Coordinates of C-alpha atoms in Angstrom, one line a residue:
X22 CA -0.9 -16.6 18.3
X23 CA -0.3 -19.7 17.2
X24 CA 3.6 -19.5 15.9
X25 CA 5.9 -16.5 15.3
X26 CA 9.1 -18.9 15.4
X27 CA 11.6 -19.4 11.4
X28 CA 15.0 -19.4 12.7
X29 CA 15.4 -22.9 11.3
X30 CA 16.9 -25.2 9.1
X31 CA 20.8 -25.8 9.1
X32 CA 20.9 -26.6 5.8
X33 CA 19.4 -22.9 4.6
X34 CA 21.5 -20.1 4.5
X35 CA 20.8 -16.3 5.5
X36 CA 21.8 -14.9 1.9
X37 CA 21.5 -17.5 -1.2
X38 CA 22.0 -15.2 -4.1
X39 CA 22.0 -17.8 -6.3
X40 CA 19.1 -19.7 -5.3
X41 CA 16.9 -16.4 -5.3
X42 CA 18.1 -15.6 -8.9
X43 CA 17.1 -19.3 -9.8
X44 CA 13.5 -18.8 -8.5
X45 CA 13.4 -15.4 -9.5
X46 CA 10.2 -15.1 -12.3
X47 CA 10.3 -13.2 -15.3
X48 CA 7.1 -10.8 -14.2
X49 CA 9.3 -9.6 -10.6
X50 CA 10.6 -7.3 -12.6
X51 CA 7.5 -5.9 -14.0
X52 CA 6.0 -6.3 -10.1
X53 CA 8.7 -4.2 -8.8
X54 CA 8.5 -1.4 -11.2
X55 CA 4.7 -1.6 -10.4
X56 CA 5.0 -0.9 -7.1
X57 CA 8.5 1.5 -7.3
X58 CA 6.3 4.2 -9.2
X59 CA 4.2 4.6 -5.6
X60 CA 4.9 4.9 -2.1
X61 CA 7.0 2.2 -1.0
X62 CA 6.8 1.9 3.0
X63 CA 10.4 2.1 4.9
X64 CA 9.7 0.1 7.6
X65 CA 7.3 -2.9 7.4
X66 CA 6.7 -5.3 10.1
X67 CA 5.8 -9.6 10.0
X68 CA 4.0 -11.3 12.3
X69 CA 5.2 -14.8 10.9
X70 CA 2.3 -17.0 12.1
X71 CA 1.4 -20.2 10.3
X72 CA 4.5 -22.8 10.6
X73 CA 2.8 -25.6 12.9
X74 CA -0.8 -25.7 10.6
X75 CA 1.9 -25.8 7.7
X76 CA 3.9 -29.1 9.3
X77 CA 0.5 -30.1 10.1
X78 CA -1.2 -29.5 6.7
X79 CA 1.9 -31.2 4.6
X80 CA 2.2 -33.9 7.5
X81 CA 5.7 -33.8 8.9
X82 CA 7.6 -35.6 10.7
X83 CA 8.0 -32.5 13.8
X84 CA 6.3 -29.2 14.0
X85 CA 10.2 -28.4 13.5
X86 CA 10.0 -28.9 10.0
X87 CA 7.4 -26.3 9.4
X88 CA 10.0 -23.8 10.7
X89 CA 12.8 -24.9 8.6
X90 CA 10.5 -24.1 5.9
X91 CA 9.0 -21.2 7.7
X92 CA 13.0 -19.7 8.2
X93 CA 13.5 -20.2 4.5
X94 CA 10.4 -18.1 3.5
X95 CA 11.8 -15.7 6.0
X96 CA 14.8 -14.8 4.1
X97 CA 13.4 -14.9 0.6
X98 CA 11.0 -12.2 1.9
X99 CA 13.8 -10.4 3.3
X100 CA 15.7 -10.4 -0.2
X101 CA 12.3 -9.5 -1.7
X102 CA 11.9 -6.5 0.4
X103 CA 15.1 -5.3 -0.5
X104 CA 14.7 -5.7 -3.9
X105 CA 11.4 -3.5 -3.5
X106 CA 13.6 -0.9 -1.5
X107 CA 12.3 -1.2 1.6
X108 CA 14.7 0.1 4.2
X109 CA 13.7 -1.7 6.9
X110 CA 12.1 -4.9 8.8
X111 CA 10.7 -5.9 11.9
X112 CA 10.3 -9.9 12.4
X113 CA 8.2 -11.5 15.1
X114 CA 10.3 -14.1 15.8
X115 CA 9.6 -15.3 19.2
X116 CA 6.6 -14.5 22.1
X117 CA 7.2 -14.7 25.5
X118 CA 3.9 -16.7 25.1
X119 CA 5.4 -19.4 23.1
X120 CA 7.3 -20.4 26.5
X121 CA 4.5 -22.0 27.8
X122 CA 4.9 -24.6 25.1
X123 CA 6.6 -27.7 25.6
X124 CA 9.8 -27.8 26.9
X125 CA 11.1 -30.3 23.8
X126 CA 9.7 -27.5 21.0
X127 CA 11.0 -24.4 22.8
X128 CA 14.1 -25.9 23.3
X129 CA 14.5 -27.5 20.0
X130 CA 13.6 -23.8 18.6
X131 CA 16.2 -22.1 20.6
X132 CA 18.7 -24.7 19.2
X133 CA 17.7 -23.7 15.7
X134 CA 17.8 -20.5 16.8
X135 CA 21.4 -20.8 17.6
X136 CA 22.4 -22.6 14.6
X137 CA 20.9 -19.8 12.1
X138 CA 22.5 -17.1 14.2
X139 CA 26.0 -18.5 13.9
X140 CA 25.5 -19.5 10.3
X141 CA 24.9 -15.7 9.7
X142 CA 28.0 -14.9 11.7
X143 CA 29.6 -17.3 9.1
X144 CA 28.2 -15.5 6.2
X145 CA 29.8 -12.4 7.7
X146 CA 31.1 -11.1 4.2
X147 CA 27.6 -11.0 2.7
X148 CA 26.3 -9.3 5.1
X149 CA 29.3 -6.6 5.1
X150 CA 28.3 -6.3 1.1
X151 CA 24.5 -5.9 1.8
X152 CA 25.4 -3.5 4.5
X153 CA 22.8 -4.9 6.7
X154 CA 22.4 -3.7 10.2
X155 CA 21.1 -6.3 12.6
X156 CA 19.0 -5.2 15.8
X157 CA 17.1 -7.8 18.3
X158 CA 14.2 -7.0 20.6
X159 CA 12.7 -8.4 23.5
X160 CA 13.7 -9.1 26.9
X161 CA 16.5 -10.9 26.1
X162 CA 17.9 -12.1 29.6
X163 CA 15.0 -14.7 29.2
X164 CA 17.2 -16.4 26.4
X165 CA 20.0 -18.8 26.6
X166 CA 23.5 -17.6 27.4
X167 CA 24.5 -18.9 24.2
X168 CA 22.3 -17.2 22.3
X169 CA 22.9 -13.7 24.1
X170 CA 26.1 -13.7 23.1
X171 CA 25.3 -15.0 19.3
X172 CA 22.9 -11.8 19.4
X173 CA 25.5 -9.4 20.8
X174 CA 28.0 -10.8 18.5
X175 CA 25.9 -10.1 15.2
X176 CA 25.0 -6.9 16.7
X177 CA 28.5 -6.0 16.9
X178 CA 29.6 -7.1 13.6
X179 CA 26.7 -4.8 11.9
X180 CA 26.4 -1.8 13.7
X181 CA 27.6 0.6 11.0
X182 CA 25.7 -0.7 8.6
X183 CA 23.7 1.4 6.9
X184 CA 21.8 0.3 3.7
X185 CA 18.9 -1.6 5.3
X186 CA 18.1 -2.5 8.7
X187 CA 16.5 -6.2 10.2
X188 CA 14.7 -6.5 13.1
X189 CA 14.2 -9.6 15.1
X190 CA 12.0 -9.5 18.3
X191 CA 12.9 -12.9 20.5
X192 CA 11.1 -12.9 24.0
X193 CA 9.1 -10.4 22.8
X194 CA 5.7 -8.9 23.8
X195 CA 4.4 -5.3 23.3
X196 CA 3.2 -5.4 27.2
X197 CA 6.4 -6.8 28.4
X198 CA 8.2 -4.1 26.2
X199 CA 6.2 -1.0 27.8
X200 CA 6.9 -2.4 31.4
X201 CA 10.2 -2.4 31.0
X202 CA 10.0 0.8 29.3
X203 CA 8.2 2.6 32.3
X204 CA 10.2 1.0 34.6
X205 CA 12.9 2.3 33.0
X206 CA 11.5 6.0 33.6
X207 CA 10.7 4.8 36.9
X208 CA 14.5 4.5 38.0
X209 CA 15.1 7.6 36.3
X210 CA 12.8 9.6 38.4
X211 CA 14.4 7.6 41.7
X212 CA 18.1 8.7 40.5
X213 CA 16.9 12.8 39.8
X214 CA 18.1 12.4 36.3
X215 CA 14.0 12.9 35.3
X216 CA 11.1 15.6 36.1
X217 CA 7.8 14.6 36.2
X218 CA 6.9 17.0 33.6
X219 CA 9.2 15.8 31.2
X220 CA 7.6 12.3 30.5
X221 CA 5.7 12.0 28.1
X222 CA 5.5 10.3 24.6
X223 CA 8.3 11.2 23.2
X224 CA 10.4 10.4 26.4
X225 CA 8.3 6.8 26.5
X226 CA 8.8 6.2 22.6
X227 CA 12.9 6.7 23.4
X228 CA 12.9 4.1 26.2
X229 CA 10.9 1.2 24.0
X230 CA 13.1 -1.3 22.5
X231 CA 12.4 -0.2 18.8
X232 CA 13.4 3.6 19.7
X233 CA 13.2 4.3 15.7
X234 CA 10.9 4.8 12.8
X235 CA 7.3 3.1 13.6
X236 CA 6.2 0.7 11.1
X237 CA 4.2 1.8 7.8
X238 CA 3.0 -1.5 7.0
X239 CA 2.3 -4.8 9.2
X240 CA 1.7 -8.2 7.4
X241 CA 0.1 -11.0 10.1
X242 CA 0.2 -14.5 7.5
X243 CA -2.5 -17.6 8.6
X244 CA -5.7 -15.6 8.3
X245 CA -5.9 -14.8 12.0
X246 CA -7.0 -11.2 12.5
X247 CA -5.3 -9.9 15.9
X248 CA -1.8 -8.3 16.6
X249 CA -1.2 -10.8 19.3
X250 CA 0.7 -8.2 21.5
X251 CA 3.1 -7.4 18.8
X252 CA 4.6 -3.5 18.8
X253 CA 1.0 -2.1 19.8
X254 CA 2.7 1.3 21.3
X255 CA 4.2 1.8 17.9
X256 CA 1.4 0.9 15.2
X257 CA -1.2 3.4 15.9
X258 CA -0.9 4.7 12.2
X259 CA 0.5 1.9 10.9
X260 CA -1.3 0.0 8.1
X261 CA -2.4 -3.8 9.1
X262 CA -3.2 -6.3 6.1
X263 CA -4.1 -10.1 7.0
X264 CA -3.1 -12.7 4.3
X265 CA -4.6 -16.0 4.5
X266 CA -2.1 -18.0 3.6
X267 CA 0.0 -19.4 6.1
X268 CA 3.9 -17.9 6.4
X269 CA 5.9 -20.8 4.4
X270 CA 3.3 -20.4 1.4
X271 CA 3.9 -16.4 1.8
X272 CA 5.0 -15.9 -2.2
X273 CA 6.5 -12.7 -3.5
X274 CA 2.5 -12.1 -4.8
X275 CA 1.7 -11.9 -1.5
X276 CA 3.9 -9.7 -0.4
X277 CA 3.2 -7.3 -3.8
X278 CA -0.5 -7.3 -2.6
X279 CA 0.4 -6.0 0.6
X280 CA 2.0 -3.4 -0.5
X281 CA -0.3 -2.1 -2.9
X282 CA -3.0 -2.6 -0.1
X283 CA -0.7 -0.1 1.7
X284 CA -0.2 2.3 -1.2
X285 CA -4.1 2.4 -1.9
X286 CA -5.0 3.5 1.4
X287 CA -1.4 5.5 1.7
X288 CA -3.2 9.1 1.3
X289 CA -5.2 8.1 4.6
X290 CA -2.9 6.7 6.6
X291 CA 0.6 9.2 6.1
X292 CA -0.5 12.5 4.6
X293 CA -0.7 15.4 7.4
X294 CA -3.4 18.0 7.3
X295 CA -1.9 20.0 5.0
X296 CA -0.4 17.3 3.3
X297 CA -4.2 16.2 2.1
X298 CA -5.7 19.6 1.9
X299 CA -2.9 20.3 -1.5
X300 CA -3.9 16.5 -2.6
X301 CA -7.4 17.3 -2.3
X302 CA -6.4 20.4 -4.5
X303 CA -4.4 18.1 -7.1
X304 CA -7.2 15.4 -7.3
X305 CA -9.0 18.2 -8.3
X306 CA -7.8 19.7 -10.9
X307 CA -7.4 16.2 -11.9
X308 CA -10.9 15.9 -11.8
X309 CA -11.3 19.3 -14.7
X310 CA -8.7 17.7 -16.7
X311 CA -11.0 14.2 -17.2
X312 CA -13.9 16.3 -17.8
X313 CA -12.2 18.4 -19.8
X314 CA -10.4 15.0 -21.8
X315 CA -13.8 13.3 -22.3
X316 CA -14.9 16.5 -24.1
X317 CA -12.3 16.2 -26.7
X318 CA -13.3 12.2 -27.2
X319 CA -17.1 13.6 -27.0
X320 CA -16.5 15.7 -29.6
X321 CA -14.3 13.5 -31.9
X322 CA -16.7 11.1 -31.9
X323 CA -19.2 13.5 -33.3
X324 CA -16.7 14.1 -36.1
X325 CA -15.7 10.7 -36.5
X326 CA -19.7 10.0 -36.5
X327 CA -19.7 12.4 -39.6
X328 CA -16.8 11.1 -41.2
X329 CA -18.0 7.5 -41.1
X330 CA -20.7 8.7 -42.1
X331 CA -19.9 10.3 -45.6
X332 CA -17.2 7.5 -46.0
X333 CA -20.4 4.7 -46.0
X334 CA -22.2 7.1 -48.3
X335 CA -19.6 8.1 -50.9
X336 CA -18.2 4.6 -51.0
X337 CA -22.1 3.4 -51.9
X338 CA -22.6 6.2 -54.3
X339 CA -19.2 5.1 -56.7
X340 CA -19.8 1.6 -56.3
X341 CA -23.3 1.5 -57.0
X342 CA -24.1 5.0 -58.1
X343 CA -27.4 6.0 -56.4
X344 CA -28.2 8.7 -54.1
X345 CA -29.4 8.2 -50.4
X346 CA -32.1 5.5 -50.0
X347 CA -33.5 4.3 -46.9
X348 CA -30.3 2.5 -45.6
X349 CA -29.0 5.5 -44.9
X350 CA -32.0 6.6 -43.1
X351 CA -30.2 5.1 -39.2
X352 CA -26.6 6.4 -39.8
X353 CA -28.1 9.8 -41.5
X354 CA -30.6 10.1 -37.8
X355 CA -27.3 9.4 -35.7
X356 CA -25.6 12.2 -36.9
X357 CA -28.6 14.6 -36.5
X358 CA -29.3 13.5 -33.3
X359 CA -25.6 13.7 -32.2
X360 CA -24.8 17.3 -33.5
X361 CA -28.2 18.2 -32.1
X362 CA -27.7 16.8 -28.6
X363 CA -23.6 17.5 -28.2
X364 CA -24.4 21.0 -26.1
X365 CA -27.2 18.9 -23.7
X366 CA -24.4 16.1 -23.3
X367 CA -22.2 18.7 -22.3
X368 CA -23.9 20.4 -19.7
X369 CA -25.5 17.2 -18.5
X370 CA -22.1 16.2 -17.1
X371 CA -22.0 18.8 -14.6
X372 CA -25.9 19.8 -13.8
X373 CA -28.0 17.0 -12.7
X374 CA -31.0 18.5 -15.0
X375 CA -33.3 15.0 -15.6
X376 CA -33.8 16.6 -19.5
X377 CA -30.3 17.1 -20.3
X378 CA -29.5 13.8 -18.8
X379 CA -32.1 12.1 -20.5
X380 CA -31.2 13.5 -24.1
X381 CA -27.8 12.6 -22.9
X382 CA -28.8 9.2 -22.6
X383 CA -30.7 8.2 -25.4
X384 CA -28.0 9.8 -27.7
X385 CA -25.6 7.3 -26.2
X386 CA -27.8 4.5 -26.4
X387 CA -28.7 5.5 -29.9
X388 CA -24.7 5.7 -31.0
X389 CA -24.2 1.9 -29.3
X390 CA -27.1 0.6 -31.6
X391 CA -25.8 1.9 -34.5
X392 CA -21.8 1.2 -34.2
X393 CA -23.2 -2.8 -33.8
X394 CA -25.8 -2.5 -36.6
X395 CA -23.4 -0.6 -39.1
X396 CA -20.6 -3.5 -38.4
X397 CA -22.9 -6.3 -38.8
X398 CA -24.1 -4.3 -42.1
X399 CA -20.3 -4.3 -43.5
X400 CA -19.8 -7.7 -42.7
X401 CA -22.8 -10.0 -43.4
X402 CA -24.6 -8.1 -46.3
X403 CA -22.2 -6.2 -48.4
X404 CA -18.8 -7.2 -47.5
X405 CA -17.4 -3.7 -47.3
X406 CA -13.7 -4.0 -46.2
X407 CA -13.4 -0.5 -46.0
X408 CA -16.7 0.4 -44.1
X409 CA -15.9 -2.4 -41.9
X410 CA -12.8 -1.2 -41.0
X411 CA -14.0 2.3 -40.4
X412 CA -16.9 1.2 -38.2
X413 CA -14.1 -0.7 -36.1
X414 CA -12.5 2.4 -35.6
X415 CA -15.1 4.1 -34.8
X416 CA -16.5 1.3 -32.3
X417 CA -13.5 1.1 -30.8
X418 CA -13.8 5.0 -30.2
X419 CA -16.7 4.3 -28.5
X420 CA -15.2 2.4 -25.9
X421 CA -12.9 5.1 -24.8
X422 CA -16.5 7.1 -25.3
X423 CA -17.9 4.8 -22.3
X424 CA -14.7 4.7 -20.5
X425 CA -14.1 8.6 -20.2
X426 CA -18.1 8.7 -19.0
X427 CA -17.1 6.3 -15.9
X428 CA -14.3 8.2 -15.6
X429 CA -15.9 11.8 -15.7
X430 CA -18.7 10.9 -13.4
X431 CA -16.3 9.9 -11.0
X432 CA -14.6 13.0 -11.4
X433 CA -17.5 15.0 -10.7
X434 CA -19.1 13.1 -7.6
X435 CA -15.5 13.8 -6.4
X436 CA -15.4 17.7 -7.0
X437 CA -19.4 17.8 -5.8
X438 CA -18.0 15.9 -2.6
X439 CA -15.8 18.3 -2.3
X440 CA -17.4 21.6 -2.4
X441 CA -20.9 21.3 -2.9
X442 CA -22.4 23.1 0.8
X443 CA -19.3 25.0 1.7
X444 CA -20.8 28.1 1.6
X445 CA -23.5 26.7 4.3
X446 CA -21.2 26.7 7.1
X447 CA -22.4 28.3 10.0
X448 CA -21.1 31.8 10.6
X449 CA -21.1 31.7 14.2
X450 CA -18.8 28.5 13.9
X451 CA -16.4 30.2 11.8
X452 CA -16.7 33.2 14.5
X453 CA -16.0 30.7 17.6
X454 CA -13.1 29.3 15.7
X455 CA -11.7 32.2 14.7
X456 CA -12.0 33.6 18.5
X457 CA -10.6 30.2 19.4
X458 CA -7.7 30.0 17.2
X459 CA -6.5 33.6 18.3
X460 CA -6.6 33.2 21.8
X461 CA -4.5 30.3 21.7
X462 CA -2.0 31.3 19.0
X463 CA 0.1 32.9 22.0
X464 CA 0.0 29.8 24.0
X465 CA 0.4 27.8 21.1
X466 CA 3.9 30.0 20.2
X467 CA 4.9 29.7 24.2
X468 CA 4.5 25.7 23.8
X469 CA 6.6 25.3 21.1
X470 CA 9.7 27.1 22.4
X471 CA 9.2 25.3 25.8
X472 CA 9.1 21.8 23.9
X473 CA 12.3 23.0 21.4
X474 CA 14.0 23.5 25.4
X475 CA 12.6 20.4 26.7
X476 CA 13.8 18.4 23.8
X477 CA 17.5 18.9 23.9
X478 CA 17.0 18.6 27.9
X479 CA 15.3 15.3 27.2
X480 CA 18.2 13.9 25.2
X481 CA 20.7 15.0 27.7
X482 CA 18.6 13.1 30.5
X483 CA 18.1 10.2 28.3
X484 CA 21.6 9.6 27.7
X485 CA 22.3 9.4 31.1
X486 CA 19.7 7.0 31.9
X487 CA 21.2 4.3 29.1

C-alpha cells in the first residue's frame, strides 16, 4: 500500500460550502437523481491510495503536497457522498505499515494530522449543522498524545450526531484490529465474565473497532488491486471496485461509477434467498410483459406496413391517375409476406423451430430493405413529401421493431434459464431433502430459542467487558 495518508493542508477546510457550490457542475444534479432511483449503499469504505505517485507525477516540492491535495479530495468526496445520501464512511487514513517510513514523512503527516483535526474542532458549528458523528479506528495509543486528545475531543463534540457518520482508521490494520479483538475475549474468559460457548461471530464482530454496519461498497483509487489489510473481517459481502486513477484526481464521475458498479451487481451481492427467489419471480414477469410489448410493435408495424402502403398507392393514383404498375410490385410483396408470416414470427419467439425462425428472419430482412428503398424512392426520384414523411415514420418504427427483438430474446434466454429442466430433478434428491429438512426442523427451532437466550446474555457480558 503505497499511501492511505489526506489529513493535510492548513489552508483547506473540513466543510467549504461555498467552494463546493462553485465547482458544483450542472449534470450533478442529473448524476444524483441517476443513481437516487437505485440502491444507494449506506456505508461505503476508501482506501485513499495514490497521493505520493500524485506529488510525484505533478513534481512537487514534498510528497507532503500530494496529501494537501489528497485531504482536499477527501472532503469533496465526503460532501459528495452526502449529497448522494450515503449514511456513512469509512477512510483509510493511516497503516500501521506507513510507520516504517521515514521518520521526517510520518512525522510531518502526524503534524498535518493535528492541524486538520483542530481546524475541524474550529469548524465546530458546521459540523453541529451537518449533524455529523465522528468515530476513529485503530490502535490509537500508537499516536501522539496530542493527537489522542484532538481525536477524543472531536469524538466528544459529535457523539449525538445522527445524520451521517465518518470514519477515520489511523494506526490501522485489519490484523492488528482482530488481535486486539481476541485478546479482548481473551481477558474476558480470564475475568469469568465469558463461556467458551458463547464466542463466536457475533461476540467477535462486537469487540472489532467498527462494531456497526459492514461496508456495502469499498473504493481502493491508484489501480492497485489488493485490500492491503484494510477491514478484511468486515468485507466478506461487501462490493470492491478498483479505479485507476490515483485519490487527488478521484472526480465526483468516479465516484458515480462506483456506485453504479455497486448497484449493477446489488441483486448478487445484498438480496437473501428469498429475497432473489421473488426477484427472480418479478424479472419474470418482466420478461412476459417485453414479449408481450414487442407483440403490440410487431403487430403495428404490420398495420403501419399496410397503411404506408395504401398511402404510397392512393397518393400515386390522384397525382398521376394510374392503377398499380410494377413499382408497386416490392411494397405490394412486403405486405403479403408480412401478414403471411406475422403467426410464424410469433411463435418463433418462444420455440426454437429452425422454419419459424427462418421465415421469421427473412421477413425482417425483407421489411429493412424495403423501409431504405421506399425512402430513397420518395426522396431522389419523385420528391414525395408526404411518402417521405410516412416512410420516416414507419422507419423509425422499425427501430423500436429491432430494439424490442434484442430486448425479447433476452427475455426469453432469461425465462428458459430459468425453468427450462426443472422438472428433471432427481426424485430421490427431493426425497433426501425432504427427509433432511424434517429431521432438522426440531433442532433448527431448539437453535433459535437458545441463540434469542444467548443474545441478550451476550450483551449483558459484553457490557461488562467495555
Amino acid at each position: 500500500m503505497e499511501d492511505h495518508q489526506d489529513l493535510s493542508s492548513s489552508g483547506s477546510a473540513w466543510i467549504d460550502d461555498e467552494l463546493m457550490h462553485k465547482e458544483r457542475a450542472w449534470w450533478h444534479k442529473l448524476a444524483q437523481k441517476l443513481i437516487s432511483s437505485g440502491q444507494v449503499p449506506r456505508h461505503v469504505a476508501f482506501i485513499m491510495d495514490g497521493n505520493r505517485r500524485f506529488a510525484r507525477k505533478k513534481k512537487m516540492s514534498t510528497v507532503l503536497k500530494g496529501h494537501e491535495k489528497g485531504f482536499e479530495q477527501m472532503a469533496k468526496v465526503l460532501e459528495w457522498c452526502q449529497e448522494l445520501g450515503i449514511h456513512e464512511v469509512t477512510l483509510y487514513a493511516f497503516s500501521i505499515e506507513n510507520f516504517k517510513r521515514s521518520d521526517d514523512e510520518v512525522n510531518g503527516l502526524m503534524k498535518l494530522a493535528e492541524e486538520k483535526f483542530e481546524r475541524l474542532i474550529h469548524q465546530s458549528e458546521k459540523v453541529a449543522e451537518k449533524q455529523i458523528r465522528f468515530r476513529f479506528f485503530g490502535n490509537l495509543p500508537m499516536l501522539s498524545e496530542k493527537l489522542r486528545k484532538l481525536i477524543i475531543q472531536i469524538q466528544k463534540m459529535t457523539k449525538d450526531y445522527s445524520k451521517g457518520q465518518i470514519n477515520i482508521c489511523m494506526a490501522y490494520t485489519a490484523r492488528d484490529e482482530v488481535a486486539r479483538a481476541f485478546e479482548l475475549i481473551r481477558r474476558g474468559r480470564e475475568k469469568g465474565l465469558l463461556r467458551e460457548d458463547q464466542i463466536d461471530d457475533w461476540l467477535i464482530s462486537r469487540c472489532l473497532d467498527t462494531r456497526g454496519e459492514d461496508p456495502d461498497l469499498l473504493i481502493r483509487t491508484s489501480g492497485e488491486k489488493r485490500l492491503s489489510d484494510f477491514m478484511l473481517y468486515q468485507c466478506s459481502s461487501t462490493h470492491v471496485y478498483f479505479d485507476d486513477v490515483l485519490w487527488p484526481e478521484f472526480g465526483y464521475a468516479n465516484l458515480c461509477k462506483a456506485i453504479l458498479s455497486y448497484q449493477y451487481y446489488y441483486k448478487t451481492i445484498e438480496l437473501g434467498e428469498e429475497e432473489n427467489a421473488v426477484h427472480q419471480i418479478c424479472n419474470c414477469m418482466h420478461s412476459f410483459v417485453a414479449c408481450f410489448c414487442f407483440q403490440i410493435v410487431d403487430f403495428s408495424l404490420v398495420y403501419l406496413t399496410l397503411i404506408a402502403y395504401f398511402c404510397f398507392f392512393m397518393e400515386d393514383l390522384v397525382n398521376k391517375g394510374v392503377g398499380i404498375r410494377e413499382q408497386h410490385f416490392i411494397p405490394l410483396l412486403t405486405l403479403v409476406v408480412s401478414i403471411t408470416v406475422y403467426p410464424a414470427g410469433f411463435y418463433g419467439l418462444f420455440w426454437d423451430k429452425p422454419v419459424f425462425l427462418a421465415i421469421y428472419g427473412y421477413r425482417l430482412w425483407l421489411i429493412v430493405l424495403f423501409s431504405v428503398g421506399w425512402m430513397g424512392y420518395c426522396i431522389f426520384y419523385q420528391s414525395n413529401v408526404f411518402g417521405f414523411v410516412v416512410a420516416f415514420v414507419w422507419f423509425v418504427t422499425l427501430l423500436i421493431y429491432l430494439w424490442g427483438i434484442f430486448v425479447t430474446s433476452r427475455a426469453r434466454d432469461f425465462i428458459e434459464n430459468r425453468y427450462t429442466g426443472i422438472e428433471d430433478v432427481d426424485p430421490e434428491m427431493k426425497e433426501k431433502f425432504k427427509e433432511l429438512l424434517e429431521q432438522n426442523l426440531a433442532a433448527v427451532e431448539d437453535l433459535e430459542k437458545k441463540q434469542k437466550n444467548k443474545k441478550e446474555e451476550k450483551v449483558r457480558y459484553f457490557c461488562g467487558l467495555r
